JSON list of C-alpha atoms in Angstrom, two decimals:
[
{"chain": "E", "resi": 1123, "resn": "MET", "atom": "CA", "xyz": [36.75, 7.15, 38.58]},
{"chain": "E", "resi": 1124, "resn": "THR", "atom": "CA", "xyz": [38.61, 3.90, 37.96]},
{"chain": "E", "resi": 1125, "resn": "THR", "atom": "CA", "xyz": [38.06, 1.80, 34.91]},
{"chain": "E", "resi": 1126, "resn": "GLN", "atom": "CA", "xyz": [38.06, -1.93, 35.11]},
{"chain": "E", "resi": 1127, "resn": "ASN", "atom": "CA", "xyz": [39.83, -4.02, 32.49]},
{"chain": "E", "resi": 1128, "resn": "PRO", "atom": "CA", "xyz": [37.54, -6.36, 30.56]},
{"chain": "E", "resi": 1129, "resn": "ASN", "atom": "CA", "xyz": [37.69, -10.05, 31.35]},
{"chain": "E", "resi": 1130, "resn": "ARG", "atom": "CA", "xyz": [39.62, -12.32, 29.03]},
{"chain": "E", "resi": 1131, "resn": "PRO", "atom": "CA", "xyz": [39.86, -16.11, 28.87]},
{"chain": "E", "resi": 1132, "resn": "CYS", "atom": "CA", "xyz": [41.83, -17.77, 31.65]},
{"chain": "E", "resi": 1133, "resn": "LEU", "atom": "CA", "xyz": [45.28, -18.91, 30.43]},
{"chain": "E", "resi": 1134, "resn": "CYS", "atom": "CA", "xyz": [44.56, -22.52, 31.40]},
{"chain": "E", "resi": 1135, "resn": "GLY", "atom": "CA", "xyz": [41.48, -22.48, 29.13]},
{"chain": "E", "resi": 1136, "resn": "SER", "atom": "CA", "xyz": [40.15, -25.74, 27.81]},
{"chain": "E", "resi": 1137, "resn": "TYR", "atom": "CA", "xyz": [41.95, -25.58, 24.51]},
{"chain": "E", "resi": 1138, "resn": "SER", "atom": "CA", "xyz": [45.03, -23.54, 25.43]},
{"chain": "E", "resi": 1139, "resn": "PHE", "atom": "CA", "xyz": [46.82, -26.61, 26.81]},
{"chain": "E", "resi": 1140, "resn": "GLU", "atom": "CA", "xyz": [45.82, -30.19, 26.11]},
{"chain": "E", "resi": 1141, "resn": "VAL", "atom": "CA", "xyz": [47.28, -33.65, 26.51]},
{"chain": "E", "resi": 1142, "resn": "LEU", "atom": "CA", "xyz": [46.41, -36.74, 24.49]},
{"chain": "E", "resi": 1143, "resn": "ILE", "atom": "CA", "xyz": [46.64, -39.90, 26.58]},
{"chain": "E", "resi": 1144, "resn": "HIS", "atom": "CA", "xyz": [46.43, -43.39, 25.09]},
{"chain": "E", "resi": 1145, "resn": "GLU", "atom": "CA", "xyz": [44.50, -45.39, 27.66]},
{"chain": "E", "resi": 1146, "resn": "ASN", "atom": "CA", "xyz": [42.31, -48.42, 28.11]},
{"chain": "E", "resi": 1147, "resn": "VAL", "atom": "CA", "xyz": [38.61, -47.53, 27.98]},
{"chain": "E", "resi": 1148, "resn": "GLY", "atom": "CA", "xyz": [36.15, -50.41, 28.13]},
{"chain": "E", "resi": 1149, "resn": "GLY", "atom": "CA", "xyz": [38.76, -52.89, 26.95]},
{"chain": "E", "resi": 1150, "resn": "ASP", "atom": "CA", "xyz": [39.86, -50.78, 23.98]},
{"chain": "E", "resi": 1151, "resn": "LYS", "atom": "CA", "xyz": [42.97, -48.61, 23.75]},
{"chain": "E", "resi": 1152, "resn": "VAL", "atom": "CA", "xyz": [41.79, -45.13, 22.72]},
{"chain": "E", "resi": 1153, "resn": "TRP", "atom": "CA", "xyz": [43.15, -41.60, 22.71]},
{"chain": "E", "resi": 1154, "resn": "GLN", "atom": "CA", "xyz": [41.59, -39.40, 25.36]},
{"chain": "E", "resi": 1155, "resn": "GLN", "atom": "CA", "xyz": [41.97, -35.63, 25.33]},
{"chain": "E", "resi": 1156, "resn": "ARG", "atom": "CA", "xyz": [42.73, -34.11, 28.74]},
{"chain": "E", "resi": 1157, "resn": "THR", "atom": "CA", "xyz": [42.42, -30.39, 29.46]},
{"chain": "E", "resi": 1158, "resn": "THR", "atom": "CA", "xyz": [41.83, -28.31, 32.55]},
{"chain": "E", "resi": 1159, "resn": "GLY", "atom": "CA", "xyz": [38.16, -28.06, 31.55]},
{"chain": "E", "resi": 1160, "resn": "CYS", "atom": "CA", "xyz": [38.30, -24.31, 32.08]},
{"chain": "E", "resi": 1161, "resn": "ASP", "atom": "CA", "xyz": [36.01, -21.86, 30.35]},
{"chain": "E", "resi": 1162, "resn": "ALA", "atom": "CA", "xyz": [36.43, -19.09, 32.93]},
{"chain": "E", "resi": 1163, "resn": "THR", "atom": "CA", "xyz": [37.25, -15.48, 32.22]},
{"chain": "E", "resi": 1164, "resn": "THR", "atom": "CA", "xyz": [39.38, -13.29, 34.43]},
{"chain": "E", "resi": 1165, "resn": "GLN", "atom": "CA", "xyz": [41.12, -9.95, 34.64]},
{"chain": "E", "resi": 1166, "resn": "SER", "atom": "CA", "xyz": [44.31, -11.75, 35.68]},
{"chain": "E", "resi": 1167, "resn": "THR", "atom": "CA", "xyz": [46.30, -14.42, 33.91]},
{"chain": "E", "resi": 1168, "resn": "PHE", "atom": "CA", "xyz": [44.45, -17.21, 35.75]},
{"chain": "E", "resi": 1169, "resn": "ALA", "atom": "CA", "xyz": [41.07, -17.45, 37.42]},
{"chain": "E", "resi": 1170, "resn": "PRO", "atom": "CA", "xyz": [41.44, -18.21, 41.16]},
{"chain": "E", "resi": 1171, "resn": "GLY", "atom": "CA", "xyz": [42.95, -21.68, 41.62]},
{"chain": "E", "resi": 1172, "resn": "HIS", "atom": "CA", "xyz": [43.35, -22.29, 37.91]},
{"chain": "E", "resi": 1173, "resn": "ASP", "atom": "CA", "xyz": [47.14, -22.08, 37.98]},
{"chain": "E", "resi": 1174, "resn": "ALA", "atom": "CA", "xyz": [46.92, -25.21, 40.16]},
{"chain": "E", "resi": 1175, "resn": "LYS", "atom": "CA", "xyz": [44.66, -26.89, 37.59]},
{"chain": "E", "resi": 1176, "resn": "LEU", "atom": "CA", "xyz": [47.21, -26.29, 34.87]},
{"chain": "E", "resi": 1177, "resn": "LYS", "atom": "CA", "xyz": [50.12, -27.42, 37.08]},
{"chain": "E", "resi": 1178, "resn": "SER", "atom": "CA", "xyz": [48.22, -30.66, 37.79]},
{"chain": "E", "resi": 1179, "resn": "LEU", "atom": "CA", "xyz": [47.66, -31.24, 34.07]},
{"chain": "E", "resi": 1180, "resn": "LEU", "atom": "CA", "xyz": [51.36, -30.67, 33.36]},
{"chain": "E", "resi": 1181, "resn": "ILE", "atom": "CA", "xyz": [52.40, -33.00, 36.18]},
{"chain": "E", "resi": 1182, "resn": "ALA", "atom": "CA", "xyz": [50.05, -35.75, 34.96]},
{"chain": "E", "resi": 1183, "resn": "ALA", "atom": "CA", "xyz": [51.42, -35.35, 31.43]},
{"chain": "E", "resi": 1184, "resn": "GLY", "atom": "CA", "xyz": [55.00, -35.52, 32.69]},
{"chain": "E", "resi": 1185, "resn": "VAL", "atom": "CA", "xyz": [54.38, -38.57, 34.87]},
{"chain": "E", "resi": 1186, "resn": "GLY", "atom": "CA", "xyz": [52.74, -40.35, 31.93]},
{"chain": "E", "resi": 1187, "resn": "GLY", "atom": "CA", "xyz": [55.45, -39.31, 29.47]},
{"chain": "E", "resi": 1188, "resn": "HIS", "atom": "CA", "xyz": [52.92, -37.43, 27.33]},
{"chain": "E", "resi": 1189, "resn": "ARG", "atom": "CA", "xyz": [53.57, -34.29, 25.30]},
{"chain": "E", "resi": 1190, "resn": "VAL", "atom": "CA", "xyz": [51.52, -31.13, 25.89]},
{"chain": "E", "resi": 1191, "resn": "ARG", "atom": "CA", "xyz": [49.88, -29.33, 22.99]},
{"chain": "E", "resi": 1192, "resn": "GLU", "atom": "CA", "xyz": [49.75, -25.58, 23.39]},
{"chain": "E", "resi": 1193, "resn": "VAL", "atom": "CA", "xyz": [47.20, -23.86, 21.17]},
{"chain": "E", "resi": 1194, "resn": "ALA", "atom": "CA", "xyz": [47.46, -20.13, 20.58]},
{"chain": "E", "resi": 1195, "resn": "ARG", "atom": "CA", "xyz": [45.23, -18.66, 17.89]},
{"chain": "E", "resi": 1196, "resn": "ASP", "atom": "CA", "xyz": [46.24, -20.41, 14.67]},
{"chain": "E", "resi": 1197, "resn": "THR", "atom": "CA", "xyz": [49.38, -22.10, 16.01]},
{"chain": "E", "resi": 1198, "resn": "VAL", "atom": "CA", "xyz": [49.71, -25.49, 17.71]},
{"chain": "E", "resi": 1199, "resn": "VAL", "atom": "CA", "xyz": [53.01, -26.42, 19.35]},
{"chain": "E", "resi": 1200, "resn": "THR", "atom": "CA", "xyz": [53.80, -29.70, 21.10]},
{"chain": "E", "resi": 1201, "resn": "LYS", "atom": "CA", "xyz": [56.20, -29.55, 24.03]},
{"chain": "E", "resi": 1202, "resn": "ASP", "atom": "CA", "xyz": [57.50, -31.53, 26.95]},
{"chain": "E", "resi": 1203, "resn": "ALA", "atom": "CA", "xyz": [55.53, -30.81, 30.15]},
{"chain": "E", "resi": 1204, "resn": "VAL", "atom": "CA", "xyz": [58.61, -29.48, 31.96]},
{"chain": "E", "resi": 1205, "resn": "ARG", "atom": "CA", "xyz": [59.33, -27.06, 29.12]},
{"chain": "E", "resi": 1206, "resn": "VAL", "atom": "CA", "xyz": [55.79, -25.67, 29.29]},
{"chain": "E", "resi": 1207, "resn": "ALA", "atom": "CA", "xyz": [56.17, -25.35, 33.06]},
{"chain": "E", "resi": 1208, "resn": "ALA", "atom": "CA", "xyz": [59.50, -23.54, 32.63]},
{"chain": "E", "resi": 1209, "resn": "GLU", "atom": "CA", "xyz": [57.90, -21.02, 30.30]},
{"chain": "E", "resi": 1210, "resn": "LEU", "atom": "CA", "xyz": [55.28, -20.34, 32.98]},
{"chain": "E", "resi": 1211, "resn": "GLY", "atom": "CA", "xyz": [57.88, -20.07, 35.77]},
{"chain": "E", "resi": 1212, "resn": "TRP", "atom": "CA", "xyz": [56.99, -23.39, 37.41]},
{"chain": "E", "resi": 1213, "resn": "GLU", "atom": "CA", "xyz": [59.82, -25.64, 36.21]},
{"chain": "E", "resi": 1214, "resn": "ASP", "atom": "CA", "xyz": [61.19, -26.64, 39.63]},
{"chain": "E", "resi": 1215, "resn": "ILE", "atom": "CA", "xyz": [57.77, -27.35, 41.13]},
{"chain": "E", "resi": 1216, "resn": "VAL", "atom": "CA", "xyz": [56.57, -29.43, 38.17]},
{"chain": "E", "resi": 1217, "resn": "ARG", "atom": "CA", "xyz": [59.87, -31.26, 37.68]},
{"chain": "E", "resi": 1218, "resn": "GLU", "atom": "CA", "xyz": [59.94, -32.25, 41.38]},
{"chain": "E", "resi": 1219, "resn": "ALA", "atom": "CA", "xyz": [56.31, -33.42, 41.33]},
{"chain": "E", "resi": 1220, "resn": "ILE", "atom": "CA", "xyz": [56.91, -35.48, 38.16]},
{"chain": "E", "resi": 1221, "resn": "ALA", "atom": "CA", "xyz": [59.96, -37.12, 39.78]},
{"chain": "E", "resi": 1222, "resn": "LYS", "atom": "CA", "xyz": [57.90, -38.04, 42.86]},
{"chain": "E", "resi": 1223, "resn": "GLY", "atom": "CA", "xyz": [55.13, -39.44, 40.66]},
{"chain": "E", "resi": 1224, "resn": "THR", "atom": "CA", "xyz": [57.46, -41.78, 38.80]},
{"chain": "E", "resi": 1225, "resn": "ARG", "atom": "CA", "xyz": [59.12, -43.36, 41.82]}
]
């Protein structure tokens, strides 16, 4: 008999990584919180396709010059998007996509 590991929150979860973007909304400059919008659970690190959601969030943050807040339990750390990507093993992919987005 095999036992199945319990599901845990997807790493890209809504409040694990977030970006605050100062943008024009209805004529007013306001701060908008951007996340992956994920509330999935999984037995892996990411729910299917959710690594791509997080990569997209990091790329958008990098293109816009925004810092990424990483929330883990009772700790909040703000980092450059490329640094977060490097910690996840995606530095080259994210750095290249950011460079293409700023041309």
